[in-house]
């Protein structure tokens, strides 16, 4: 698939801004939802057309991270165990939805951060940030969700919001 190892980042701050290796790359936020999977496919196509790397970012917090299955009952997983498991799940998700040879180099980043802050930090050197839009019917569907809204307002690169009808 052209993927390197999963990058684990414990805090956003300066570490992400300095180590985010995404010059001219396409960054996409993925959380496993249908809207993020549509964004993943759109971002992969954008990266392929631009001839650049696709950076798949899974920002997570202890509240949103899945519990590693090999952690004994009653034990508290370390941040590294959470990050490893989130990264592994994200790699599997990418392979499942883009296939083993998506036609673009892919790097997965598991970032311990709330989604908006992690995606905004990852956008610092990116050519494009792609996020999904959770479709709601009627008038409510016209309003961006909080993550997409914060990314559109604060990202340091152009933002593509992928709507459900794409």
PDB file of C-alpha atoms in Angstrom:
ATOM      1  CA  UNK A   1       0.000   0.000   0.000  1.00  0.00           C
ATOM      2  CA  UNK A   2       2.968   2.298   0.198  1.00  0.00           C
ATOM      3  CA  UNK A   3       2.389   3.005   3.858  1.00  0.00           C
ATOM      4  CA  UNK A   4       5.068   3.678   6.397  1.00  0.00           C
ATOM      5  CA  UNK A   5       4.721   3.003  10.067  1.00  0.00           C
ATOM      6  CA  UNK A   6       2.001   4.611  12.098  1.00  0.00           C
ATOM      7  CA  UNK A   7       3.084   7.899  13.648  1.00  0.00           C
ATOM      8  CA  UNK A   8       2.072   8.195  17.297  1.00  0.00           C
ATOM      9  CA  UNK A   9       1.780  11.647  18.783  1.00  0.00           C
ATOM     10  CA  UNK A  10       0.850  12.058  22.438  1.00  0.00           C
ATOM     11  CA  UNK A  11       0.044  15.768  22.406  1.00  0.00           C
ATOM     12  CA  UNK A  12      -0.744  18.212  19.645  1.00  0.00           C
ATOM     13  CA  UNK A  13       1.214  21.353  20.512  1.00  0.00           C
ATOM     14  CA  UNK A  14       4.607  22.007  18.997  1.00  0.00           C
ATOM     15  CA  UNK A  15       5.378  18.312  18.543  1.00  0.00           C
ATOM     16  CA  UNK A  16       2.745  17.830  15.848  1.00  0.00           C
ATOM     17  CA  UNK A  17       3.509  21.133  14.182  1.00  0.00           C
ATOM     18  CA  UNK A  18       7.225  20.351  13.977  1.00  0.00           C
ATOM     19  CA  UNK A  19       6.951  16.654  13.113  1.00  0.00           C
ATOM     20  CA  UNK A  20       3.932  16.689  10.807  1.00  0.00           C
ATOM     21  CA  UNK A  21       5.601  15.586   7.594  1.00  0.00           C
ATOM     22  CA  UNK A  22       2.858  16.719   5.250  1.00  0.00           C
ATOM     23  CA  UNK A  23       4.351  19.304   2.872  1.00  0.00           C
ATOM     24  CA  UNK A  24       2.064  19.461  -0.135  1.00  0.00           C
ATOM     25  CA  UNK A  25       0.292  16.340   1.072  1.00  0.00           C
ATOM     26  CA  UNK A  26      -3.426  15.744   1.451  1.00  0.00           C
ATOM     27  CA  UNK A  27      -4.605  15.277   5.047  1.00  0.00           C
ATOM     28  CA  UNK A  28      -7.879  13.523   5.848  1.00  0.00           C
ATOM     29  CA  UNK A  29      -9.559  13.068   9.206  1.00  0.00           C
ATOM     30  CA  UNK A  30     -10.951   9.574   9.774  1.00  0.00           C
ATOM     31  CA  UNK A  31     -12.945   8.233  12.718  1.00  0.00           C
ATOM     32  CA  UNK A  32     -14.668   5.236  11.133  1.00  0.00           C
ATOM     33  CA  UNK A  33     -17.985   7.003  10.522  1.00  0.00           C
ATOM     34  CA  UNK A  34     -19.654   6.842   7.104  1.00  0.00           C
ATOM     35  CA  UNK A  35     -18.922  10.533   6.535  1.00  0.00           C
ATOM     36  CA  UNK A  36     -15.221  10.100   7.303  1.00  0.00           C
ATOM     37  CA  UNK A  37     -15.016   7.112   4.942  1.00  0.00           C
ATOM     38  CA  UNK A  38     -16.481   9.236   2.136  1.00  0.00           C
ATOM     39  CA  UNK A  39     -13.853  11.853   2.983  1.00  0.00           C
ATOM     40  CA  UNK A  40     -11.146   9.157   2.897  1.00  0.00           C
ATOM     41  CA  UNK A  41     -12.109   8.103  -0.632  1.00  0.00           C
ATOM     42  CA  UNK A  42     -12.273  11.720  -1.841  1.00  0.00           C
ATOM     43  CA  UNK A  43      -8.909  12.514  -0.220  1.00  0.00           C
ATOM     44  CA  UNK A  44      -7.278   9.456  -1.811  1.00  0.00           C
ATOM     45  CA  UNK A  45      -8.474  10.600  -5.231  1.00  0.00           C
ATOM     46  CA  UNK A  46      -7.197  14.149  -4.585  1.00  0.00           C
ATOM     47  CA  UNK A  47      -3.791  12.819  -3.488  1.00  0.00           C
ATOM     48  CA  UNK A  48      -3.630  10.567  -6.551  1.00  0.00           C
ATOM     49  CA  UNK A  49      -4.471  13.454  -8.899  1.00  0.00           C
ATOM     50  CA  UNK A  50      -1.929  15.743  -7.200  1.00  0.00           C
ATOM     51  CA  UNK A  51       0.745  13.040  -7.068  1.00  0.00           C
ATOM     52  CA  UNK A  52       1.304  13.486  -3.340  1.00  0.00           C
ATOM     53  CA  UNK A  53       1.120  11.524  -0.109  1.00  0.00           C
ATOM     54  CA  UNK A  54      -2.217  10.893   1.609  1.00  0.00           C
ATOM     55  CA  UNK A  55      -1.956  11.484   5.368  1.00  0.00           C
ATOM     56  CA  UNK A  56      -4.768   9.731   7.234  1.00  0.00           C
ATOM     57  CA  UNK A  57      -5.196  11.305  10.669  1.00  0.00           C
ATOM     58  CA  UNK A  58      -7.111   9.617  13.456  1.00  0.00           C
ATOM     59  CA  UNK A  59      -7.272  12.072  16.342  1.00  0.00           C
ATOM     60  CA  UNK A  60      -8.369  10.428  19.558  1.00  0.00           C
ATOM     61  CA  UNK A  61      -8.907  11.063  23.248  1.00  0.00           C
ATOM     62  CA  UNK A  62      -9.413   8.589  26.071  1.00  0.00           C
ATOM     63  CA  UNK A  63     -13.145   9.204  25.702  1.00  0.00           C
ATOM     64  CA  UNK A  64     -13.186   8.372  21.977  1.00  0.00           C
ATOM     65  CA  UNK A  65     -10.464   5.719  21.677  1.00  0.00           C
ATOM     66  CA  UNK A  66     -11.479   2.061  21.474  1.00  0.00           C
ATOM     67  CA  UNK A  67     -10.127  -0.035  24.338  1.00  0.00           C
ATOM     68  CA  UNK A  68      -7.337  -2.386  23.224  1.00  0.00           C
ATOM     69  CA  UNK A  69      -8.824  -5.908  23.281  1.00  0.00           C
ATOM     70  CA  UNK A  70      -5.699  -7.541  24.741  1.00  0.00           C
ATOM     71  CA  UNK A  71      -5.827  -5.394  27.872  1.00  0.00           C
ATOM     72  CA  UNK A  72      -6.886  -7.501  30.891  1.00  0.00           C
ATOM     73  CA  UNK A  73     -10.220  -6.640  32.542  1.00  0.00           C
ATOM     74  CA  UNK A  74      -9.781  -3.978  35.202  1.00  0.00           C
ATOM     75  CA  UNK A  75      -6.401  -2.866  33.854  1.00  0.00           C
ATOM     76  CA  UNK A  76      -5.942   0.626  32.485  1.00  0.00           C
ATOM     77  CA  UNK A  77      -4.150   0.670  29.115  1.00  0.00           C
ATOM     78  CA  UNK A  78      -1.247   3.073  28.694  1.00  0.00           C
ATOM     79  CA  UNK A  79      -1.465   5.951  26.226  1.00  0.00           C
ATOM     80  CA  UNK A  80       0.989   4.035  24.022  1.00  0.00           C
ATOM     81  CA  UNK A  81      -1.282   0.955  24.049  1.00  0.00           C
ATOM     82  CA  UNK A  82      -4.260   3.105  23.106  1.00  0.00           C
ATOM     83  CA  UNK A  83      -2.258   4.828  20.370  1.00  0.00           C
ATOM     84  CA  UNK A  84      -0.946   1.524  18.979  1.00  0.00           C
ATOM     85  CA  UNK A  85      -4.457   0.100  18.841  1.00  0.00           C
ATOM     86  CA  UNK A  86      -5.977   3.234  17.280  1.00  0.00           C
ATOM     87  CA  UNK A  87      -3.201   3.248  14.671  1.00  0.00           C
ATOM     88  CA  UNK A  88      -3.702  -0.449  13.912  1.00  0.00           C
ATOM     89  CA  UNK A  89      -7.465  -0.006  13.544  1.00  0.00           C
ATOM     90  CA  UNK A  90      -6.968   2.994  11.266  1.00  0.00           C
ATOM     91  CA  UNK A  91      -4.502   1.093   9.062  1.00  0.00           C
ATOM     92  CA  UNK A  92      -7.048  -1.739   8.752  1.00  0.00           C
ATOM     93  CA  UNK A  93      -9.797   0.757   7.922  1.00  0.00           C
ATOM     94  CA  UNK A  94      -7.678   2.331   5.181  1.00  0.00           C
ATOM     95  CA  UNK A  95      -6.896  -1.079   3.659  1.00  0.00           C
ATOM     96  CA  UNK A  96     -10.544  -2.136   3.874  1.00  0.00           C
ATOM     97  CA  UNK A  97     -11.843   0.994   2.131  1.00  0.00           C
ATOM     98  CA  UNK A  98      -9.032   1.875  -0.287  1.00  0.00           C
ATOM     99  CA  UNK A  99      -7.724  -1.630  -0.923  1.00  0.00           C
ATOM    100  CA  UNK A 100      -4.187  -2.939  -0.503  1.00  0.00           C
ATOM    101  CA  UNK A 101      -2.901  -0.892  -3.477  1.00  0.00           C
ATOM    102  CA  UNK A 102      -4.788   2.428  -3.552  1.00  0.00           C
ATOM    103  CA  UNK A 103      -2.520   4.040  -6.160  1.00  0.00           C
ATOM    104  CA  UNK A 104      -1.193   6.591  -3.676  1.00  0.00           C
ATOM    105  CA  UNK A 105       1.333   6.549  -0.832  1.00  0.00           C
ATOM    106  CA  UNK A 106      -0.471   6.532   2.514  1.00  0.00           C
ATOM    107  CA  UNK A 107       0.764   7.443   5.995  1.00  0.00           C
ATOM    108  CA  UNK A 108      -1.398   6.897   9.053  1.00  0.00           C
ATOM    109  CA  UNK A 109      -1.069   9.225  12.053  1.00  0.00           C
ATOM    110  CA  UNK A 110      -2.672   8.348  15.418  1.00  0.00           C
ATOM    111  CA  UNK A 111      -2.781  11.675  17.272  1.00  0.00           C
ATOM    112  CA  UNK A 112      -3.778  11.927  20.938  1.00  0.00           C
ATOM    113  CA  UNK A 113      -5.815  15.092  20.639  1.00  0.00           C
ATOM    114  CA  UNK A 114      -9.402  16.246  20.207  1.00  0.00           C
ATOM    115  CA  UNK A 115     -10.277  15.966  16.503  1.00  0.00           C
ATOM    116  CA  UNK A 116     -10.449  19.662  15.576  1.00  0.00           C
ATOM    117  CA  UNK A 117      -7.121  20.549  17.187  1.00  0.00           C
ATOM    118  CA  UNK A 118      -5.352  17.496  15.754  1.00  0.00           C
ATOM    119  CA  UNK A 119      -6.610  18.122  12.223  1.00  0.00           C
ATOM    120  CA  UNK A 120      -5.848  21.842  12.374  1.00  0.00           C
ATOM    121  CA  UNK A 121      -2.300  21.098  13.575  1.00  0.00           C
ATOM    122  CA  UNK A 122      -1.848  18.521  10.800  1.00  0.00           C
ATOM    123  CA  UNK A 123      -3.004  21.096   8.240  1.00  0.00           C
ATOM    124  CA  UNK A 124      -0.016  23.356   8.925  1.00  0.00           C
ATOM    125  CA  UNK A 125       2.046  22.216   5.928  1.00  0.00           C
ATOM    126  CA  UNK A 126      -0.654  20.403   3.960  1.00  0.00           C
ATOM    127  CA  UNK A 127      -1.874  21.271   0.491  1.00  0.00           C
ATOM    128  CA  UNK A 128      -5.440  20.262   1.410  1.00  0.00           C
ATOM    129  CA  UNK A 129      -7.414  19.095   4.454  1.00  0.00           C
ATOM    130  CA  UNK A 130     -10.413  16.833   3.780  1.00  0.00           C
ATOM    131  CA  UNK A 131     -13.145  16.223   6.357  1.00  0.00           C
ATOM    132  CA  UNK A 132     -16.535  14.573   6.238  1.00  0.00           C
ATOM    133  CA  UNK A 133     -19.903  16.159   6.901  1.00  0.00           C
ATOM    134  CA  UNK A 134     -22.395  14.154   8.911  1.00  0.00           C
ATOM    135  CA  UNK A 135     -25.544  14.517   6.878  1.00  0.00           C
ATOM    136  CA  UNK A 136     -28.711  15.468   8.647  1.00  0.00           C
ATOM    137  CA  UNK A 137     -31.920  15.904   6.770  1.00  0.00           C
ATOM    138  CA  UNK A 138     -33.687  19.184   6.188  1.00  0.00           C
ATOM    139  CA  UNK A 139     -32.419  22.526   7.399  1.00  0.00           C
ATOM    140  CA  UNK A 140     -30.093  20.960   9.999  1.00  0.00           C
ATOM    141  CA  UNK A 141     -28.226  19.235   7.162  1.00  0.00           C
ATOM    142  CA  UNK A 142     -27.154  22.605   5.795  1.00  0.00           C
ATOM    143  CA  UNK A 143     -25.157  23.392   8.926  1.00  0.00           C
ATOM    144  CA  UNK A 144     -21.587  22.097   9.253  1.00  0.00           C
ATOM    145  CA  UNK A 145     -20.772  19.865  12.203  1.00  0.00           C
ATOM    146  CA  UNK A 146     -18.470  21.197  14.899  1.00  0.00           C
ATOM    147  CA  UNK A 147     -15.295  19.473  13.615  1.00  0.00           C
ATOM    148  CA  UNK A 148     -15.839  20.537  10.001  1.00  0.00           C
ATOM    149  CA  UNK A 149     -16.763  24.055  11.111  1.00  0.00           C
ATOM    150  CA  UNK A 150     -13.630  24.463  13.241  1.00  0.00           C
ATOM    151  CA  UNK A 151     -11.449  23.066  10.444  1.00  0.00           C
ATOM    152  CA  UNK A 152     -12.945  25.443   7.873  1.00  0.00           C
ATOM    153  CA  UNK A 153     -12.424  28.388  10.226  1.00  0.00           C
ATOM    154  CA  UNK A 154      -8.933  27.570  11.522  1.00  0.00           C
ATOM    155  CA  UNK A 155      -7.080  25.196   9.168  1.00  0.00           C
ATOM    156  CA  UNK A 156      -3.860  26.495   7.679  1.00  0.00           C
ATOM    157  CA  UNK A 157      -4.655  25.218   4.185  1.00  0.00           C
ATOM    158  CA  UNK A 158      -7.710  24.871   1.926  1.00  0.00           C
ATOM    159  CA  UNK A 159     -10.417  22.562   3.322  1.00  0.00           C
ATOM    160  CA  UNK A 160     -12.669  20.217   1.359  1.00  0.00           C
ATOM    161  CA  UNK A 161     -15.839  19.215   3.213  1.00  0.00           C
ATOM    162  CA  UNK A 162     -17.299  16.049   1.682  1.00  0.00           C
ATOM    163  CA  UNK A 163     -21.071  16.009   1.917  1.00  0.00           C
ATOM    164  CA  UNK A 164     -23.146  12.800   2.118  1.00  0.00           C
ATOM    165  CA  UNK A 165     -24.512  13.032  -1.425  1.00  0.00           C
ATOM    166  CA  UNK A 166     -21.052  12.635  -3.002  1.00  0.00           C
TER     167      UNK A 166
END
